[in-house]
Amino acid sequence: MSQIENFEQSFKKEVASQPGGERVLNCFLCGTCTAGCPISEIEPGYNPRNIMRKILLGMRDELLNSSEIWKCYQCHTCVSHCPQDVRFADVVRALRQIAVKEAIFDESFAAAVEKADYDARVQRLEKVNALIEERSK
Amino acid sequence: MKKPVMVVGGGIAGIQAAADLAEMGIPVFLLESSPSIGGRMAQLDKTFPTNDCSACILAPKVTDCYNHPLVKTFTLSDLEEVRGEAPNFTAVVRKRPRYIDEEKCTGCGDCSSVCPVSVKSEFDMGIGKRKAVYKPYAQAVPNKAVIDNSACRHCKLCEKACRSKAVCYDQEEEVFEIPVSAVVLAPGYDVSSEIPAELGYSKYADVVTSLEYERILSASGPFAGHVQRPSDGKPPKRLAFIQCVGSRDHQCSADYCSAVCCMYAVKEAEITKEHLPEAEGVDIYYMDMRAYGKDFDKYVDSAKAKYGINFIRSRVAETDRDEATGNILLKHADTGGNVHKSEYDMVVLSVGIVPKEENIKLCSRLKVKTDRYGFIWTGEMSAPESSREGIMACGAATGPKDIPETVIEASAAAAAAAKAASKTEVDLFKSYPAFFTEEPMAQVRDVSKEPIRAGVFVCSCGVNIGGYLSVGEVVEYAKSLPFVTFAGEGLYTCSVDFQTVIIDKIKEYGLNRIVVASCTPRTHEPLFQGVLQKAGLNPYLLTMANIRDQCSWVHMEDANAATFKAKELVRMAVGKAVYAKQLSKKKLDVNKAALVIGGGAAGLSSALELSGMGYSVHIVEKTGELGGNAKSLSATMFGRPVGNYLADFIRDAAEDPNITVHLNSKIKDITGFVGNFTTRIEALGSAGVSTEGSPPAECTTMIEHGVVVVAVGASEKKPDAYLYGKSPNVETQLKFEERLKNGDSCLSGVKDVVMILCAGSRDENNPYCSRVCCNQSIKNAIAIKEYNSDINVTVLYREIRSYGLSETFYRRARQKGVQFVRFEDDEKPVVAQKEGFVQVSAIDPLLSRDVAYRADLLLLASAIEPDREGNKTIAQMLKVPMTQEGFFLEAHVKLRPVDFATEGVYLCGLAHNPKNLRESIVQGKAAAARAGTVISKDFIEAEGAIAAIDMDLCVGCGECERVCAYKAITLEEVQARGKAAKKAVLNDVLCKGCGTCAANCRCGAIDVGGFSDMQVINEIEYLLRGDVEAKQGWEPKIIAFLCNWCSYAGADLAGTGRMQYPPNIRVIRVPCSGRINPAYIIKALAEGADGVMVSGCHPGDCHYLTGNMYARRRFTVLKKLLETAGIDPNRVHFTWVSASEGGRFAEVVKEVTDKVGKLGQVRADGQLSPPAGES
């Protein structure tokens, strides 16, 4: 097991100073975010709690470079369940901003993710409309 | 007499405070807003961590309090306002109408049985039903009906049914004023109703709250103790508990920890497994298992090992229902982040404690401060005093807490109130004639030389007895019995009118033995004893026959059998009455001084409180200064500097003329007993070396005192791991705090601090939780961050146990940037010394990765450790027990947390168990209150019904001394027939009358008043040699010996629940199963009883601590003896029935009757039948 030695304890403060990241310090890592997360349900490795753990520990590089922070689709279920008012969905947005600012991911990538979210919504709506139409036939 | 104190709230807190005050001789007005006292505890099935039956241990306290001559209880009453200043308050009370005349109501229940309205029962949390006219629960005190005006249809059926004309619809609300010296607020709590919608409580019937589940588990609950899910009545195979529902949750009003839910969930899980051993999975979903109290960790361990309960560290996100099976799906993530949907038949939500809405209103009327949640504010150093002088607050109304802490706080509130009252003086009967009246004491007639003239009074109890058996026949039969001079019947023998009739008949016929055949002696014996006293008879000349709860109510279908049984019960009672003796309560002078061993915070607080009540106190402190561990503390959790308070404490004690401080001193020996101790105190040299050998006259002091408070404390253990003592970078939390307090530059140049929790607790050497370390570490972490927010603080923990309101500091620490990282029990952090710092590495369970932390300063939260050897010496001197861990062991962990079983000796502070400063101070005050109940009296009165030893028969074997749980018997050298001989000597004041010694005495030298050998044997003989008209054919006749506190109460409960069972059983009441001499059983069988049943409290529940244990051992041997004697041992049935197991009692009777019926008559031809198989 490789030992983690280099972390930046100031990272949590950095996140907290970003819009959306303000409440990051409230977290007591209960895991309700993960338990209720619809993405964790379909993507076994995706674990919001571990993202929080890495923020609090200060594993800055590992986190900002990981694909994890882009998987959230902003449904805010975690926000409605969270007993400590951490607002994980907003925290993730704060992480993305830092990652873009640091040019770890470029802006076009972020825009593409947003587009994917938008497309998914459009696609869903189209499908539901089609189902309704079929039903009324 | 002192001016009365008002206690608001009739739950366990109010009851404890009221009873303590009354026992200190201070009158009490007890206000309860519901129709009966008992509070939440009455609703509980069992209590942790002993699984004691809640009703069994609570009921004696409730009745003692309610019947105390100095306690006046007002139910359905609220405190409106308190005017003036202590001790000259005027309390304004609003009493709502009961619509039942309390004087007339006998609690028979005829009204409820005709009431056509059925509504949800509050007591059963809405699962069961009650009528519009009802008693809240079967054992409700006062035993009076109440009309729920909002549900009542005024059909007047109850008015017609009530024969004592107690129903009065036109009763009105009353408002009255009472002058009082102090007020104790104990108004209790509510359970949280803020349940997150995603947990499905309002959607799914099989998701219930923990208090609802408590009622489901209860033998007296809506399902009679059959665990079943509400939707379809099926027993659940898989059951889950979800913790922290409405607690530790920022989305609801309770972001604090409710302090009790972890343990009650463990309890409910264990009881579930006991009810349903075949259950496949009982799982508890939790975040941190907060087993921070005495023996709580052991309790959790046994839940895992013995009961197979699964503990799953996971917060459940949501529930769903599988429509096909009706089962509930829990969505949760495991430590590794994998999401599961686990299926359960039933889910219990461990809901938290919240302040009552009414409490907030009450406090605003009283101008008493509440905290931001609505809990009544009490100062950390001044608790249980509220913000208004003369008003105290205790129990869960001041913050979430369990029963023992509630009891402690209640006693402490009683001490503070007693202090306020001590400055007053009133003539109680002149100043409060409406509430307290002086009973004129009749001249007592000595009947010892009179021929026996028994009077029998048979009660109809409206139709409760008269409707199911022929009272007239019973009266006529009673007249035919030997020694009976008079027999008569009454509609309600307990009514005020009939009491006069009894007194008149006693005088008219010169009666000197009184038998009342009515309901149960457990509720009515004190009343009828009072009647005897008014008639000038010794109260112990009363014998009761229970022909209602144990006869008419349980044989409602068969009037002939019930009448026949009632006759036999009366006959047995007359047999017992014949040997009734006039018993007197021995009195003993009390020395009004107290000895407090230990001059730390607990001892000081105890001494100051005792002095404030007006008693002189000796503090014996082994070191050269007062203050103990508190000297090292810098601030409390809430940020109050400890130093100032402690300095005040020490100065007050030093300047107090009532307090003598013995520094550098130790206890050499203690002799005597409650009320009269003599102690030798030895002064040590300044270096702490005993000066033995030098002239003893100068350094030894003898003092006399009536009580002892053990406050010897404990200390922080020197860690033996994590480089402690080896590295300059490693320190303990307490030492660090002390340095911080002293302004030491211990943090200069420090960039990284790491704390390791449980560094010495919850391991092989010290298996217990030291309770204070999590909070102390959080406090120190916050202090470091406040000193310099750039210092990195990492806390490595196994479980954060920031119980109660401390949870908010856990959150504050996180917000300040303190890093909390968990480690698994078997993966302790590893430390290594580096150049100028220590490297700490630990495996993060969430990431499954090893993380290394740099520590310029490594702080170890070490254990609180008792001085095992020192404590042992004191324990031996006081004859009090210790725990395995070396702390002292109180009389009862739940309800007597500051008492020892040995009377006159009390316990507080760290000597009891680890606890924080506030808790130590409060417990010190509680010990003062308990000690005050003894030294406030001019003399101690022994119980009347106690053991007596016949010196001529005693051979000095010591068997009685061995089994006495109260150390009331000692073997002493006495002069017998001119020779010195060892004999057992009884201390009347210490004896509780359980009779375990008597049953254990080989030479029959010990007997017990009120339950003497001759009384019991005559009951047997009168029953079996009687000539009640022979019944057609043979029917088994079974004698049941039942202990007064559990099984007899259980039998009564079967009656209140109208649970029908065969009429073959004849109950003989004994104080304890330990009283039952095996000879009684043999005698019963030899006299022709076809079977004998023996039942006591469940193991561990004994009212007399250990009596049932000795009983159990004795009967194991007896079974073998019976075989040898040629009696089938199957004729004798041993069992345990608790006070809440009415249903179980009925089942056991059925089972035994069936079994004995199959065995046949015990001596068909005057011969004992041989065991089955040999015939």
Short mmCIF file of C-alpha atoms in Angstrom, two decimals, chain A residues 1-7 9-10 12-13 25-38 40-41 44-47 49-51 53-59 62 77-85, chain B residues 198 248-251 287 314-318 331-339 341 752 785 789-790 792 794 807 810-811 814-822 839 841 843-844 846-853:
data_model
loop_
_atom_site.label_atom_id
_atom_site.label_comp_id
_atom_site.label_asym_id
_atom_site.label_seq_id
_atom_site.Cartn_x
_atom_site.Cartn_y
_atom_site.Cartn_z
CA MET A 1 0.00 0.00 0.00
CA SER A 2 1.49 3.27 -1.05
CA GLN A 3 1.58 5.82 1.69
CA ILE A 4 0.03 9.20 1.10
CA GLU A 5 2.35 11.76 2.53
CA ASN A 6 2.00 14.83 0.42
CA PHE A 7 -1.18 16.62 0.95
CA GLN A 9 -4.02 20.90 4.14
CA SER A 10 -4.98 24.30 2.80
CA LYS A 12 -10.17 22.52 1.93
CA LYS A 13 -9.90 26.26 2.59
CA LEU A 25 -15.96 21.90 6.30
CA ASN A 26 -19.30 20.82 7.76
CA CYS A 27 -18.88 17.30 6.39
CA PHE A 28 -18.58 14.39 8.82
CA LEU A 29 -18.30 11.80 6.09
CA CYS A 30 -21.48 9.86 6.86
CA GLY A 31 -21.85 8.76 3.24
CA THR A 32 -25.50 9.65 2.77
CA CYS A 33 -24.51 11.46 -0.44
CA THR A 34 -23.07 8.26 -1.89
CA ALA A 35 -25.95 6.11 -0.65
CA GLY A 36 -28.55 8.24 -2.36
CA CYS A 37 -26.56 9.11 -5.49
CA PRO A 38 -28.18 7.91 -8.74
CA SER A 40 -23.18 5.75 -7.78
CA GLU A 41 -26.03 3.34 -8.46
CA PRO A 44 -19.90 1.43 -8.84
CA GLY A 45 -16.60 3.29 -8.42
CA TYR A 46 -18.23 6.70 -8.18
CA ASN A 47 -18.23 7.76 -4.54
CA ARG A 49 -17.97 10.65 0.08
CA ASN A 50 -14.47 9.81 -1.10
CA ILE A 51 -14.32 13.04 -3.02
CA ARG A 53 -12.53 12.73 2.06
CA LYS A 54 -9.89 13.76 -0.48
CA ILE A 55 -10.82 17.42 -0.22
CA LEU A 56 -10.60 17.35 3.57
CA LEU A 57 -7.32 15.43 3.56
CA GLY A 58 -5.89 17.82 0.96
CA MET A 59 -5.26 15.37 -1.90
CA GLU A 62 -5.13 13.56 -7.33
CA THR A 77 -30.31 14.42 -4.28
CA CYS A 78 -27.22 14.52 -2.07
CA VAL A 79 -28.09 18.08 -1.06
CA SER A 80 -31.59 17.10 0.01
CA HIS A 81 -30.29 14.13 2.06
CA CYS A 82 -27.22 15.69 3.65
CA PRO A 83 -27.53 16.02 7.44
CA GLN A 84 -24.72 18.55 7.64
CA ASP A 85 -25.74 20.92 4.86
CA GLU B 198 -37.16 9.92 2.52
CA ARG B 248 -27.18 15.11 14.45
CA ASP B 249 -29.10 16.51 11.53
CA HIS B 250 -28.85 20.10 10.41
CA GLN B 251 -31.95 19.77 8.33
CA MET B 287 -22.56 6.55 12.31
CA SER B 314 -23.65 3.56 7.50
CA ARG B 315 -26.18 6.33 7.36
CA VAL B 316 -29.26 5.23 5.45
CA ALA B 317 -30.23 7.62 2.66
CA GLU B 318 -33.74 6.45 1.90
CA LYS B 331 -30.55 2.32 0.50
CA HIS B 332 -27.14 2.80 2.05
CA ALA B 333 -23.45 2.86 1.20
CA ASP B 334 -20.83 0.71 2.89
CA THR B 335 -17.43 1.96 4.01
CA GLY B 336 -15.96 1.22 0.60
CA GLY B 337 -18.64 3.28 -1.11
CA ASN B 338 -20.66 0.43 -2.59
CA VAL B 339 -24.36 1.17 -2.62
CA LYS B 341 -30.46 -1.97 -1.17
CA ASP B 752 1.13 20.23 12.88
CA LYS B 785 -7.24 26.58 16.17
CA SER B 789 -5.78 28.87 12.79
CA ASP B 790 -2.79 27.98 10.60
CA ASN B 792 -3.01 21.86 11.23
CA THR B 794 -5.71 16.08 12.82
CA GLU B 807 -22.11 17.39 19.15
CA TYR B 810 -17.66 18.53 17.03
CA ARG B 811 -19.18 20.51 14.19
CA ARG B 814 -14.66 20.79 11.79
CA GLN B 815 -15.69 24.25 10.72
CA LYS B 816 -12.51 25.60 12.20
CA GLY B 817 -10.65 23.21 9.96
CA VAL B 818 -9.86 20.40 12.39
CA GLN B 819 -9.39 17.21 10.43
CA PHE B 820 -11.13 14.10 11.76
CA VAL B 821 -9.91 10.77 10.45
CA ARG B 822 -11.23 7.43 11.61
CA GLN B 839 5.31 10.67 12.01
CA SER B 841 0.49 6.83 9.97
CA ILE B 843 -5.04 3.50 7.35
CA ASP B 844 -7.98 5.56 6.21
CA LEU B 846 -12.75 5.15 3.42
CA LEU B 847 -9.86 5.28 0.96
CA SER B 848 -8.29 2.01 2.16
CA ARG B 849 -4.96 3.79 1.99
CA ASP B 850 -2.22 4.39 4.45
CA VAL B 851 -1.89 8.08 5.26
CA ALA B 852 1.10 9.61 7.04
CA TYR B 853 0.76 12.72 9.16
#
